[in-house]
N, CA, C and O atoms as a DFTB+ gen file, in Angstrom:
752 C
 N C O
     1  1     -15.611      12.947     -25.528
     2  2     -14.986      14.225     -25.755
     3  2     -13.776      14.027     -26.672
     4  3     -13.043      13.049     -26.523
     5  1     -13.569      14.919     -27.589
     6  2     -12.419      14.852     -28.471
     7  2     -11.333      15.778     -27.946
     8  3     -11.532      16.991     -27.874
     9  1     -10.175      15.210     -27.577
    10  2      -9.088      16.054     -27.089
    11  2      -8.629      17.021     -28.172
    12  3      -8.641      16.699     -29.360
    13  1      -8.231      18.195     -27.745
    14  2      -7.757      19.202     -28.694
    15  2      -6.320      18.922     -29.093
    16  3      -5.523      18.414     -28.305
    17  1      -6.013      19.262     -30.322
    18  2      -4.651      19.114     -30.821
    19  2      -3.844      20.343     -30.431
    20  3      -4.343      21.466     -30.508
    21  1      -2.611      20.139     -30.017
    22  2      -1.796      21.281     -29.617
    23  2      -1.131      21.958     -30.801
    24  3      -1.037      21.399     -31.894
    25  1      -0.676      23.165     -30.556
    26  2       0.257      23.816     -31.461
    27  2       1.610      23.191     -31.148
    28  3       2.006      23.120     -29.984
    29  1       2.314      22.745     -32.163
    30  2       3.583      22.052     -31.979
    31  2       4.684      22.865     -32.631
    32  3       4.561      23.290     -33.779
    33  1       5.781      23.081     -31.873
    34  2       6.894      23.821     -32.451
    35  2       8.218      23.276     -31.952
    36  3       8.341      22.875     -30.795
    37  1       9.205      23.264     -32.831
    38  2      10.561      22.888     -32.475
    39  2      11.233      24.114     -31.883
    40  3      11.219      25.186     -32.486
    41  1      11.813      23.962     -30.724
    42  2      12.555      25.072     -30.110
    43  2      14.025      24.877     -30.448
    44  3      14.725      24.097     -29.803
    45  1      14.479      25.592     -31.463
    46  2      15.838      25.424     -31.968
    47  2      16.899      25.814     -30.943
    48  3      18.040      25.363     -31.034
    49  1      16.534      26.650     -29.966
    50  2      17.525      27.039     -28.948
    51  2      18.048      25.826     -28.185
    52  3      19.191      25.824     -27.728
    53  1      17.228      24.813     -28.049
    54  2      17.606      23.647     -27.269
    55  2      17.676      22.388     -28.116
    56  3      17.676      21.277     -27.584
    57  1      17.734      22.552     -29.400
    58  2      17.757      21.412     -30.314
    59  2      19.049      21.401     -31.098
    60  3      19.731      22.421     -31.201
    61  1      19.383      20.258     -31.647
    62  2      20.582      20.128     -32.451
    63  2      20.516      21.002     -33.701
    64  3      21.527      21.190     -34.378
    65  1      19.339      21.534     -34.010
    66  2      19.206      22.398     -35.179
    67  2      20.045      23.664     -35.034
    68  3      20.522      24.208     -36.030
    69  1      20.229      24.142     -33.793
    70  2      21.011      25.350     -33.549
    71  2      22.505      25.057     -33.570
    72  3      23.299      25.903     -33.982
    73  1      22.883      23.894     -33.138
    74  2      24.284      23.490     -33.096
    75  2      24.400      22.196     -33.905
    76  3      24.535      21.113     -33.334
    77  1      24.348      22.311     -35.238
    78  2      24.258      21.114     -36.083
    79  2      25.403      20.142     -35.863
    80  3      26.572      20.513     -35.761
    81  1      25.012      18.898     -35.795
    82  2      25.945      17.782     -35.731
    83  2      25.587      16.878     -36.903
    84  3      24.502      17.009     -37.469
    85  1      26.462      15.979     -37.270
    86  2      26.117      15.064     -38.365
    87  2      24.786      14.369     -38.075
    88  3      24.592      13.790     -37.006
    89  1      23.887      14.438     -39.035
    90  2      22.570      13.833     -38.888
    91  2      21.522      14.774     -38.334
    92  3      20.337      14.443     -38.338
    93  1      21.934      15.949     -37.853
    94  2      20.989      16.870     -37.216
    95  2      20.403      17.884     -38.182
    96  3      19.560      18.691     -37.793
    97  1      20.834      17.855     -39.428
    98  2      20.370      18.862     -40.385
    99  2      18.854      18.839     -40.557
   100  3      18.240      19.874     -40.814
   101  1      18.258      17.672     -40.416
   102  2      16.830      17.561     -40.670
   103  2      16.012      17.351     -39.398
   104  3      14.896      16.835     -39.467
   105  1      16.546      17.742     -38.234
   106  2      15.804      17.553     -36.988
   107  2      14.493      18.339     -37.060
   108  3      14.462      19.488     -37.501
   109  1      13.417      17.693     -36.618
   110  2      12.093      18.309     -36.651
   111  2      11.413      18.122     -35.307
   112  3      11.872      17.355     -34.460
   113  1      10.329      18.824     -35.131
   114  2       9.529      18.660     -33.919
   115  2       8.969      17.243     -33.879
   116  3       8.660      16.657     -34.916
   117  1       8.844      16.707     -32.683
   118  2       8.230      15.392     -32.522
   119  2       6.722      15.543     -32.622
   120  3       6.129      16.367     -31.927
   121  1       6.117      14.768     -33.466
   122  2       4.681      14.803     -33.682
   123  2       3.935      14.468     -32.381
   124  3       4.368      13.598     -31.626
   125  1       2.825      15.151     -32.124
   126  2       2.050      14.900     -30.906
   127  2       1.534      13.467     -30.857
   128  3       1.442      12.884     -29.777
   129  1       1.199      12.895     -31.998
   130  2       0.738      11.504     -32.024
   131  2       1.825      10.571     -31.494
   132  3       1.520       9.605     -30.795
   133  1       3.083      10.846     -31.818
   134  2       4.192      10.032     -31.306
   135  2       4.353      10.241     -29.799
   136  3       4.605       9.282     -29.069
   137  1       4.214      11.462     -29.333
   138  2       4.303      11.720     -27.885
   139  2       3.195      10.961     -27.149
   140  3       3.449      10.381     -26.093
   141  1       1.982      10.955     -27.686
   142  2       0.884      10.217     -27.067
   143  2       1.155       8.714     -27.069
   144  3       0.843       8.026     -26.097
   145  1       1.727       8.208     -28.141
   146  2       2.072       6.790     -28.210
   147  2       3.043       6.449     -27.079
   148  3       2.907       5.416     -26.423
   149  1       4.018       7.321     -26.860
   150  2       5.005       7.099     -25.784
   151  2       4.351       7.186     -24.408
   152  3       4.707       6.424     -23.509
   153  1       3.398       8.105     -24.232
   154  2       2.689       8.200     -22.950
   155  2       1.902       6.920     -22.666
   156  3       1.844       6.460     -21.526
   157  1       1.303       6.356     -23.700
   158  2       0.541       5.103     -23.534
   159  2       1.444       3.917     -23.237
   160  3       1.014       2.961     -22.591
   161  1       2.684       3.961     -23.697
   162  2       3.610       2.843     -23.529
   163  2       4.442       2.941     -22.248
   164  3       5.009       1.942     -21.804
   165  1       4.519       4.115     -21.660
   166  2       5.370       4.309     -20.476
   167  2       4.836       3.532     -19.282
   168  3       3.628       3.346     -19.138
   169  1       5.736       3.088     -18.440
   170  2       5.339       2.367     -17.237
   171  2       5.537       3.192     -15.975
   172  3       4.749       3.084     -15.035
   173  1       6.573       4.009     -15.943
   174  2       6.874       4.789     -14.739
   175  2       6.828       6.273     -15.081
   176  3       7.401       6.721     -16.075
   177  1       6.141       7.011     -14.244
   178  2       6.057       8.466     -14.349
   179  2       6.542       9.063     -13.038
   180  3       6.598       8.379     -12.017
   181  1       6.889      10.328     -13.072
   182  2       7.232      11.080     -11.861
   183  2       6.279      12.258     -11.793
   184  3       6.048      12.938     -12.793
   185  1       5.725      12.501     -10.612
   186  2       4.837      13.648     -10.428
   187  2       5.501      14.640      -9.487
   188  3       6.110      14.266      -8.484
   189  1       5.370      15.904      -9.834
   190  2       5.849      16.993      -8.985
   191  2       4.638      17.814      -8.568
   192  3       3.878      18.298      -9.407
   193  1       4.474      17.962      -7.261
   194  2       3.410      18.789      -6.692
   195  2       4.051      19.821      -5.777
   196  3       5.249      19.762      -5.502
   197  1       3.243      20.770      -5.307
   198  2       3.753      21.861      -4.475
   199  2       3.154      21.763      -3.074
   200  3       1.934      21.737      -2.911
   201  1       4.020      21.708      -2.072
   202  2       3.578      21.663      -0.681
   203  2       3.009      23.023      -0.275
   204  3       3.287      24.026      -0.933
   205  1       2.221      23.070       0.794
   206  2       1.663      24.345       1.244
   207  2       2.710      25.425       1.520
   208  3       2.424      26.613       1.369
   209  1       3.920      25.024       1.922
   210  2       4.965      26.015       2.198
   211  2       5.792      26.368       0.964
   212  3       6.778      27.097       1.064
   213  1       5.387      25.846      -0.217
   214  2       6.061      26.167      -1.469
   215  2       7.144      25.186      -1.877
   216  3       7.622      25.241      -3.010
   217  1       7.545      24.287      -0.982
   218  2       8.541      23.287      -1.353
   219  2       7.923      22.273      -2.310
   220  3       6.724      22.000      -2.262
   221  1       8.758      21.727      -3.167
   222  2       8.288      20.752      -4.138
   223  2       8.301      19.348      -3.541
   224  3       9.098      19.041      -2.655
   225  1       7.412      18.513      -4.038
   226  2       7.350      17.101      -3.671
   227  2       7.354      16.315      -4.970
   228  3       6.519      16.550      -5.843
   229  1       8.292      15.378      -5.104
   230  2       8.415      14.566      -6.312
   231  2       8.369      13.099      -5.907
   232  3       9.023      12.688      -4.948
   233  1       7.591      12.315      -6.647
   234  2       7.493      10.889      -6.359
   235  2       7.135      10.118      -7.628
   236  3       6.439      10.644      -8.497
   237  1       7.610       8.869      -7.739
   238  2       7.228       8.054      -8.897
   239  2       5.833       7.480      -8.713
   240  3       5.361       7.306      -7.590
   241  1       5.180       7.190      -9.834
   242  2       3.865       6.554      -9.811
   243  2       3.565       5.967     -11.166
   244  3       4.319       6.160     -12.120
   245  1       2.452       5.244     -11.251
   246  2       1.985       4.774     -12.545
   247  2       0.899       5.733     -13.016
   248  3       0.188       6.325     -12.204
   249  1       0.777       5.882     -14.319
   250  2      -0.230       6.777     -14.893
   251  2      -0.676       6.189     -16.222
   252  3       0.056       5.427     -16.854
   253  1      -1.871       6.546     -16.635
   254  2      -2.409       6.075     -17.909
   255  2      -2.916       7.264     -18.720
   256  3      -3.599       8.146     -18.198
   257  1      -2.573       7.268     -19.991
   258  2      -3.054       8.291     -20.924
   259  2      -4.406       7.834     -21.453
   260  3      -4.519       6.754     -22.032
   261  1      -5.428       8.656     -21.255
   262  2      -6.758       8.315     -21.741
   263  2      -7.535       9.591     -22.022
   264  3      -7.587      10.494     -21.187
   265  1      -8.129       9.658     -23.181
   266  2      -9.030      10.753     -23.547
   267  2      -8.403      12.133     -23.330
   268  3      -9.042      13.040     -22.796
   269  1      -7.142      12.278     -23.752
   270  2      -6.501      13.581     -23.724
   271  2      -5.941      14.014     -22.385
   272  3      -5.636      15.192     -22.195
   273  1      -5.796      13.066     -21.434
   274  2      -5.257      13.424     -20.118
   275  2      -4.474      12.257     -19.534
   276  3      -4.746      11.093     -19.830
   277  1      -3.502      12.593     -18.701
   278  2      -2.818      11.575     -17.907
   279  2      -3.616      11.383     -16.626
   280  3      -4.068      12.354     -16.019
   281  1      -3.790      10.138     -16.217
   282  2      -4.549       9.809     -15.017
   283  2      -3.656       9.076     -14.034
   284  3      -2.822       8.262     -14.431
   285  1      -3.828       9.361     -12.763
   286  2      -3.089       8.671     -11.712
   287  2      -3.967       8.606     -10.474
   288  3      -4.958       9.327     -10.361
   289  1      -3.596       7.744      -9.558
   290  2      -4.350       7.649      -8.313
   291  2      -3.404       7.779      -7.138
   292  3      -2.192       7.602      -7.263
   293  1      -3.987       8.092      -5.993
   294  2      -3.215       8.194      -4.749
   295  2      -4.169       8.081      -3.576
   296  3      -5.359       8.371      -3.697
   297  1      -3.646       7.664      -2.462
   298  2      -4.461       7.619      -1.260
   299  2      -4.743       9.022      -0.751
   300  3      -3.923       9.920      -0.943
   301  1      -5.882       9.229      -0.109
   302  2      -6.233      10.579       0.370
   303  2      -5.259      11.138       1.405
   304  3      -5.173      12.354       1.571
   305  1      -4.532      10.278       2.096
   306  2      -3.578      10.749       3.097
   307  2      -2.167      10.928       2.583
   308  3      -1.288      11.358       3.330
   309  1      -1.933      10.606       1.315
   310  2      -0.598      10.732       0.734
   311  2      -0.228      12.204       0.537
   312  3      -1.099      13.057       0.370
   313  1       1.064      12.482       0.559
   314  2       1.542      13.862       0.440
   315  2       1.058      14.524      -0.844
   316  3       0.666      15.691      -0.825
   317  1       1.079      13.801      -1.957
   318  2       0.650      14.425      -3.212
   319  2      -0.826      14.790      -3.181
   320  3      -1.217      15.815      -3.738
   321  1      -1.653      13.969      -2.540
   322  2      -3.087      14.294      -2.424
   323  2      -3.272      15.540      -1.568
   324  3      -4.078      16.409      -1.901
   325  1      -2.539      15.629      -0.480
   326  2      -2.615      16.819       0.387
   327  2      -2.164      18.062      -0.375
   328  3      -2.786      19.121      -0.281
   329  1      -1.079      17.920      -1.128
   330  2      -0.572      19.059      -1.897
   331  2      -1.581      19.510      -2.953
   332  3      -1.824      20.705      -3.116
   333  1      -2.168      18.540      -3.671
   334  2      -3.120      18.881      -4.732
   335  2      -4.390      19.516      -4.186
   336  3      -5.046      20.283      -4.890
   337  1      -4.746      19.209      -2.945
   338  2      -5.930      19.828      -2.338
   339  2      -5.740      21.332      -2.184
   340  3      -6.710      22.090      -2.234
   341  1      -4.497      21.767      -1.998
   342  2      -4.221      23.195      -1.840
   343  2      -3.753      23.881      -3.100
   344  3      -3.948      25.085      -3.262
   345  1      -3.132      23.122      -4.007
   346  2      -2.603      23.681      -5.251
   347  2      -2.639      22.559      -6.282
   348  3      -1.825      21.637      -6.231
   349  1      -3.566      22.636      -7.200
   350  2      -3.784      21.551      -8.164
   351  2      -2.787      21.543      -9.324
   352  3      -2.825      20.639     -10.159
   353  1      -1.899      22.529      -9.387
   354  2      -0.892      22.541     -10.444
   355  2       0.126      21.436     -10.197
   356  3       0.578      21.232      -9.070
   357  1       0.481      20.723     -11.269
   358  2       1.457      19.656     -11.128
   359  2       2.136      19.399     -12.465
   360  3       1.731      19.920     -13.504
   361  1       3.178      18.582     -12.406
   362  2       3.918      18.184     -13.601
   363  2       4.114      16.679     -13.528
   364  3       4.498      16.145     -12.487
   365  1       3.849      15.994     -14.637
   366  2       4.130      14.566     -14.757
   367  2       5.193      14.392     -15.836
   368  3       5.110      15.004     -16.901
   369  1       6.190      13.559     -15.560
   370  2       7.259      13.321     -16.521
   371  2       7.472      11.825     -16.703
   372  3       7.200      11.027     -15.806
   373  1       7.957      11.466     -17.867
   374  2       8.357      10.097     -18.157
   375  2       9.401      10.156     -19.247
   376  3       9.535      11.169     -19.933
   377  1      10.132       9.085     -19.408
   378  2      11.130       9.086     -20.467
   379  2      12.071       7.916     -20.377
   380  3      11.791       6.900     -19.741
   381  1      13.176       8.090     -21.023
   382  2      14.189       7.048     -21.143
   383  2      15.458       7.568     -20.495
   384  3      15.922       8.653     -20.847
   385  1      16.018       6.846     -19.583
   386  2      17.165       7.293     -18.797
   387  2      18.474       7.102     -19.570
   388  3      19.333       6.315     -19.173
   389  1      18.610       7.832     -20.675
   390  2      19.790       7.714     -21.524
   391  2      20.015       9.035     -22.252
   392  3      19.063       9.737     -22.593
   393  1      21.270       9.362     -22.484
   394  2      21.590      10.557     -23.264
   395  2      21.594      10.292     -24.763
   396  3      21.620      11.232     -25.558
   397  1      21.568       9.024     -25.156
   398  2      21.742       8.724     -26.575
   399  2      20.513       8.175     -27.268
   400  3      20.541       7.958     -28.479
   401  1      19.415       7.938     -26.522
   402  2      18.219       7.435     -27.186
   403  2      16.989       7.759     -26.356
   404  3      17.064       7.905     -25.136
   405  1      15.866       7.869     -27.032
   406  2      14.598       8.020     -26.338
   407  2      13.938       9.369     -26.514
   408  3      14.428      10.249     -27.221
   409  1      12.820       9.494     -25.853
   410  2      12.038      10.730     -25.848
   411  2      11.523      10.934     -24.435
   412  3      10.744      10.124     -23.934
   413  1      11.947      11.998     -23.796
   414  2      11.455      12.362     -22.476
   415  2      10.266      13.293     -22.672
   416  3      10.313      14.206     -23.496
   417  1       9.202      13.058     -21.911
   418  2       7.995      13.873     -22.063
   419  2       7.635      14.500     -20.722
   420  3       7.651      13.835     -19.686
   421  1       7.315      15.771     -20.758
   422  2       6.910      16.550     -19.581
   423  2       5.503      17.078     -19.860
   424  3       5.263      17.705     -20.892
   425  1       4.578      16.824     -18.941
   426  2       3.199      17.305     -19.077
   427  2       2.901      18.208     -17.891
   428  3       2.914      17.761     -16.745
   429  1       2.633      19.476     -18.167
   430  2       2.265      20.443     -17.134
   431  2       0.761      20.667     -17.202
   432  3       0.201      20.837     -18.285
   433  1       0.112      20.665     -16.046
   434  2      -1.328      20.892     -16.056
   435  2      -1.891      21.016     -14.659
   436  3      -1.158      21.181     -13.685
   437  1      -3.193      20.933     -14.581
   438  2      -3.927      21.040     -13.331
   439  2      -4.634      19.718     -13.072
   440  3      -5.386      19.227     -13.914
   441  1      -4.384      19.150     -11.901
   442  2      -5.016      17.874     -11.544
   443  2      -6.458      18.111     -11.127
   444  3      -6.751      18.985     -10.311
   445  1      -7.345      17.321     -11.698
   446  2      -8.766      17.393     -11.348
   447  2      -9.240      16.010     -10.943
   448  3      -8.926      15.016     -11.598
   449  1      -9.995      15.955      -9.862
   450  2     -10.531      14.677      -9.387
   451  2     -11.493      14.097     -10.405
   452  3     -12.269      14.827     -11.022
   453  1     -11.443      12.795     -10.581
   454  2     -12.384      12.063     -11.417
   455  2     -13.278      11.290     -10.462
   456  3     -12.833      10.343      -9.813
   457  1     -14.542      11.697     -10.376
   458  2     -15.469      11.069      -9.423
   459  2     -16.637      10.367     -10.104
   460  3     -17.324       9.566      -9.471
   461  1     -16.873      10.649     -11.373
   462  2     -17.963      10.015     -12.109
   463  2     -17.646       8.527     -12.278
   464  3     -16.611       8.191     -12.853
   465  1     -18.505       7.628     -11.795
   466  2     -18.225       6.192     -11.873
   467  2     -17.986       5.673     -13.297
   468  3     -17.117       4.826     -13.502
   469  1     -18.732       6.160     -14.264
   470  2     -18.546       5.697     -15.644
   471  2     -17.158       6.095     -16.154
   472  3     -16.467       5.298     -16.789
   473  1     -16.767       7.322     -15.871
   474  2     -15.429       7.787     -16.288
   475  2     -14.341       7.029     -15.533
   476  3     -13.316       6.667     -16.110
   477  1     -14.566       6.792     -14.244
   478  2     -13.587       6.010     -13.488
   479  2     -13.377       4.643     -14.136
   480  3     -12.241       4.189     -14.277
   481  1     -14.470       3.989     -14.529
   482  2     -14.351       2.670     -15.154
   483  2     -13.591       2.730     -16.474
   484  3     -12.826       1.819     -16.789
   485  1     -13.793       3.796     -17.250
   486  2     -13.033       3.970     -18.493
   487  2     -11.540       4.066     -18.201
   488  3     -10.718       3.439     -18.869
   489  1     -11.210       4.861     -17.193
   490  2      -9.803       5.075     -16.856
   491  2      -9.191       3.799     -16.266
   492  3      -8.050       3.457     -16.578
   493  1      -9.935       3.106     -15.427
   494  2      -9.442       1.838     -14.878
   495  2      -9.147       0.868     -16.022
   496  3      -8.135       0.167     -15.992
   497  1     -10.017       0.821     -17.024
   498  2      -9.777      -0.038     -18.196
   499  2      -8.503       0.389     -18.925
   500  3      -7.758      -0.462     -19.411
   501  1      -8.246       1.696     -19.005
   502  2      -7.015       2.181     -19.647
   503  2      -5.788       1.724     -18.856
   504  3      -4.784       1.329     -19.449
   505  1      -5.858       1.773     -17.526
   506  2      -4.755       1.275     -16.693
   507  2      -4.550      -0.221     -16.926
   508  3      -3.416      -0.682     -17.059
   509  1      -5.647      -0.974     -16.975
   510  2      -5.539      -2.425     -17.175
   511  2      -4.910      -2.749     -18.519
   512  3      -4.128      -3.693     -18.628
   513  1      -5.249      -1.972     -19.543
   514  2      -4.646      -2.162     -20.860
   515  2      -3.160      -1.822     -20.815
   516  3      -2.337      -2.563     -21.353
   517  1      -2.815      -0.717     -20.183
   518  2      -1.431      -0.259     -20.162
   519  2      -0.539      -1.137     -19.288
   520  3       0.606      -1.404     -19.654
   521  1      -1.043      -1.588     -18.142
   522  2      -0.205      -2.289     -17.178
   523  2      -0.481      -3.786     -17.070
   524  3       0.249      -4.490     -16.372
   525  1      -1.513      -4.289     -17.741
   526  2      -1.777      -5.724     -17.824
   527  2      -1.764      -6.438     -16.487
   528  3      -2.456      -6.043     -15.549
   529  1      -0.961      -7.504     -16.413
   530  2      -0.935      -8.360     -15.229
   531  2      -0.512      -7.639     -13.959
   532  3      -0.817      -8.111     -12.864
   533  1       0.173      -6.524     -14.068
   534  2       0.532      -5.760     -12.863
   535  2      -0.725      -5.324     -12.109
   536  3      -0.682      -5.097     -10.900
   537  1      -1.848      -5.207     -12.832
   538  2      -3.097      -4.744     -12.226
   539  2      -4.150      -5.849     -12.171
   540  3      -4.883      -5.949     -11.187
   541  1      -4.238      -6.678     -13.211
   542  2      -5.346      -7.638     -13.275
   543  2      -5.041      -8.987     -12.621
   544  3      -5.968      -9.715     -12.265
   545  1      -3.776      -9.331     -12.457
   546  2      -3.410     -10.617     -11.870
   547  2      -3.374     -10.532     -10.342
   548  3      -2.886      -9.541      -9.799
   549  1      -3.886     -11.560      -9.630
   550  2      -3.813     -11.557      -8.165
   551  2      -2.377     -11.444      -7.650
   552  3      -2.162     -11.016      -6.516
   553  1      -1.390     -11.824      -8.471
   554  2       0.009     -11.687      -8.078
   555  2       0.585     -10.325      -8.492
   556  3       1.745     -10.029      -8.205
   557  1      -0.212      -9.513      -9.156
   558  2       0.269      -8.235      -9.672
   559  2       0.535      -7.207      -8.583
   560  3      -0.128      -7.198      -7.546
   561  1       1.497      -6.356      -8.826
   562  2       1.901      -5.329      -7.870
   563  2       0.745      -4.421      -7.483
   564  3       0.642      -4.014      -6.326
   565  1      -0.124      -4.097      -8.431
   566  2      -1.213      -3.144      -8.180
   567  2      -2.583      -3.815      -8.235
   568  3      -3.580      -3.166      -8.549
   569  1      -2.633      -5.107      -7.931
   570  2      -3.898      -5.835      -7.946
   571  2      -4.879      -5.177      -6.965
   572  3      -4.496      -4.804      -5.856
   573  1      -6.127      -5.038      -7.374
   574  2      -7.134      -4.377      -6.545
   575  2      -7.228      -2.887      -6.816
   576  3      -8.018      -2.185      -6.185
   577  1      -6.422      -2.403      -7.753
   578  2      -6.364      -0.983      -8.107
   579  2      -7.755      -0.414      -8.413
   580  3      -8.156       0.599      -7.840
   581  1      -8.484      -1.073      -9.317
   582  2      -9.804      -0.578      -9.724
   583  2     -10.790      -0.552      -8.576
   584  3     -11.515       0.428      -8.404
   585  1     -10.829      -1.617      -7.787
   586  2     -11.758      -1.671      -6.655
   587  2     -11.440      -0.594      -5.627
   588  3     -12.348      -0.022      -5.023
   589  1     -10.170      -0.319      -5.428
   590  2      -9.773       0.714      -4.470
   591  2     -10.296       2.091      -4.892
   592  3     -10.714       2.890      -4.054
   593  1     -10.265       2.354      -6.197
   594  2     -10.795       3.627      -6.709
   595  2     -12.316       3.628      -6.608
   596  3     -12.906       4.606      -6.149
   597  1     -12.952       2.547      -7.028
   598  2     -14.416       2.471      -6.988
   599  2     -14.963       2.636      -5.570
   600  3     -16.019       3.240      -5.381
   601  1     -14.262       2.109      -4.586
   602  2     -14.703       2.200      -3.187
   603  2     -14.343       3.539      -2.543
   604  3     -14.784       3.828      -1.431
   605  1     -13.552       4.351      -3.229
   606  2     -13.152       5.643      -2.680
   607  2     -11.944       5.574      -1.765
   608  3     -11.614       6.560      -1.106
   609  1     -11.272       4.420      -1.712
   610  2     -10.066       4.298      -0.890
   611  2      -8.876       5.005      -1.528
   612  3      -7.943       5.411      -0.835
   613  1      -8.912       5.148      -2.838
   614  2      -7.903       5.900      -3.580
   615  2      -8.600       6.957      -4.416
   616  3      -9.700       6.735      -4.922
   617  1      -7.967       8.089      -4.555
   618  2      -8.488       9.193      -5.356
   619  2      -7.931       9.061      -6.770
   620  3      -6.765       8.707      -6.947
   621  1      -8.747       9.339      -7.763
   622  2      -8.325       9.305      -9.152
   623  2      -8.279      10.735      -9.682
   624  3      -9.221      11.506      -9.502
   625  1      -7.183      11.075     -10.329
   626  2      -6.996      12.419     -10.875
   627  2      -6.725      12.355     -12.371
   628  3      -6.182      11.371     -12.874
   629  1      -7.107      13.411     -13.074
   630  2      -6.798      13.606     -14.497
   631  2      -6.009      14.899     -14.634
   632  3      -6.340      15.912     -14.019
   633  1      -4.963      14.850     -15.447
   634  2      -4.184      16.048     -15.747
   635  2      -4.178      16.217     -17.265
   636  3      -3.455      15.520     -17.977
   637  1      -4.992      17.148     -17.744
   638  2      -4.972      17.496     -19.164
   639  2      -3.819      18.470     -19.363
   640  3      -3.681      19.416     -18.588
   641  1      -2.995      18.267     -20.372
   642  2      -1.851      19.155     -20.530
   643  2      -2.253      20.585     -20.887
   644  3      -3.093      20.812     -21.757
   645  1      -1.635      21.536     -20.200
   646  2      -1.712      22.939     -20.594
   647  2      -0.579      23.207     -21.564
   648  3      -0.742      23.862     -22.594
   649  1       0.585      22.671     -21.192
   650  2       1.778      22.691     -22.024
   651  2       2.470      21.357     -21.821
   652  3       2.448      20.799     -20.724
   653  1       3.076      20.852     -22.865
   654  2       3.874      19.631     -22.756
   655  2       5.149      19.836     -23.558
   656  3       5.220      20.689     -24.442
   657  1       6.137      19.046     -23.232
   658  2       7.429      19.136     -23.907
   659  2       7.899      17.735     -24.255
   660  3       7.662      16.783     -23.513
   661  1       8.563      17.623     -25.387
   662  2       9.202      16.378     -25.784
   663  2      10.675      16.646     -26.016
   664  3      11.037      17.480     -26.847
   665  1      11.520      15.948     -25.290
   666  2      12.963      16.100     -25.411
   667  2      13.525      14.825     -26.031
   668  3      13.683      13.807     -25.356
   669  1      13.823      14.896     -27.313
   670  2      14.316      13.734     -28.030
   671  2      15.823      13.676     -28.027
   672  3      16.499      14.703     -28.093
   673  1      16.348      12.461     -27.950
   674  2      17.791      12.273     -28.037
   675  2      18.061      11.008     -28.829
   676  3      17.598       9.917     -28.494
   677  1      18.827      11.197     -29.890
   678  2      19.160      10.104     -30.806
   679  2      20.637      10.244     -31.137
   680  3      21.000      10.987     -32.048
   681  1      21.482       9.545     -30.414
   682  2      22.921       9.734     -30.574
   683  2      23.277      11.135     -30.100
   684  3      23.035      11.483     -28.944
   685  1      23.844      11.932     -30.978
   686  2      24.173      13.325     -30.651
   687  2      23.171      14.308     -31.253
   688  3      23.431      15.511     -31.305
   689  1      22.032      13.797     -31.704
   690  2      20.986      14.638     -32.288
   691  2      19.897      14.823     -31.236
   692  3      19.278      13.858     -30.789
   693  1      19.676      16.069     -30.849
   694  2      18.701      16.389     -29.812
   695  2      17.598      17.275     -30.375
   696  3      17.827      18.090     -31.269
   697  1      16.395      17.096     -29.832
   698  2      15.288      17.967     -30.232
   699  2      14.513      18.372     -28.993
   700  3      14.472      17.650     -27.996
   701  1      13.909      19.525     -29.075
   702  2      13.089      20.052     -27.981
   703  2      11.803      20.552     -28.623
   704  3      11.802      21.555     -29.336
   705  1      10.709      19.843     -28.361
   706  2       9.419      20.195     -28.932
   707  2       8.510      20.724     -27.838
   708  3       8.427      20.152     -26.751
   709  1       7.830      21.819     -28.135
   710  2       6.838      22.382     -27.210
   711  2       5.462      22.151     -27.812
   712  3       5.225      22.424     -28.988
   713  1       4.547      21.633     -26.966
   714  2       3.153      21.433     -27.353
   715  2       2.325      22.383     -26.499
   716  3       2.327      22.279     -25.272
   717  1       1.627      23.297     -27.135
   718  2       0.814      24.270     -26.408
   719  2      -0.654      23.990     -26.681
   720  3      -1.088      23.938     -27.832
   721  1      -1.405      23.812     -25.616
   722  2      -2.839      23.521     -25.700
   723  2      -3.600      24.770     -25.307
   724  3      -3.255      25.428     -24.325
   725  1      -4.620      25.098     -26.055
   726  2      -5.427      26.294     -25.757
   727  2      -6.867      25.883     -25.527
   728  3      -7.348      24.909     -26.106
   729  1      -7.549      26.629     -24.679
   730  2      -8.968      26.429     -24.443
   731  2      -9.295      24.984     -24.091
   732  3     -10.179      24.378     -24.698
   733  1      -8.593      24.439     -23.122
   734  2      -8.856      23.070     -22.723
   735  2     -10.233      22.959     -22.072
   736  3     -10.678      23.854     -21.353
   737  1     -10.882      21.851     -22.343
   738  2     -12.154      21.533     -21.686
   739  2     -11.842      21.059     -20.285
   740  3     -11.177      20.036     -20.124
   741  1     -12.295      21.759     -19.277
   742  2     -11.956      21.415     -17.896
   743  2     -12.997      20.522     -17.242
   744  3     -13.010      20.397     -16.017
   745  1     -13.872      19.899     -18.024
   746  2     -14.907      19.056     -17.436
   747  2     -14.434      17.627     -17.207
   748  3     -15.260      16.727     -17.054
   749  1     -13.146      17.403     -17.181
   750  2     -12.596      16.059     -16.970
   751  2     -12.836      15.681     -15.563
   752  3     -12.460      14.586     -15.145
């Protein structure tokens, strides 16, 4: 499947373009290809899900960008799995914990279970590429990750972005990019 390209726009209300600082005269939207590169390179993500009573649940996790979606796993008894069973809307975020450098990315979408074994193997390979020895080495933090998914001990989810945001910060130059996806293929 070929992922769809989003409409990309710089939101000047939240960018240095509205309040120019030295170097901000030429601030532009962050290209979606660059945002995807950052998603592939990130190691830690945060997921926000909604509890049945409407309260939010936020927790860190690992995720892999593959075929136009962020993928993550969780045990069936974990709070996020319980929350997603009742409300599949969620947000995944990653970024750089600094005011002066980096690109923070927010992906809003709907989590869908990945149960097809061939697709699971593709995604497991993406995790192995992204996290290397953390997953493939017997001493790795997440060793056994793939087998746990294949055996059904962990659930695998895909979140294709409905909307995503890139918040860039370079010294005192800030940018806010909105990526809007239309007509997403929900067969993930």
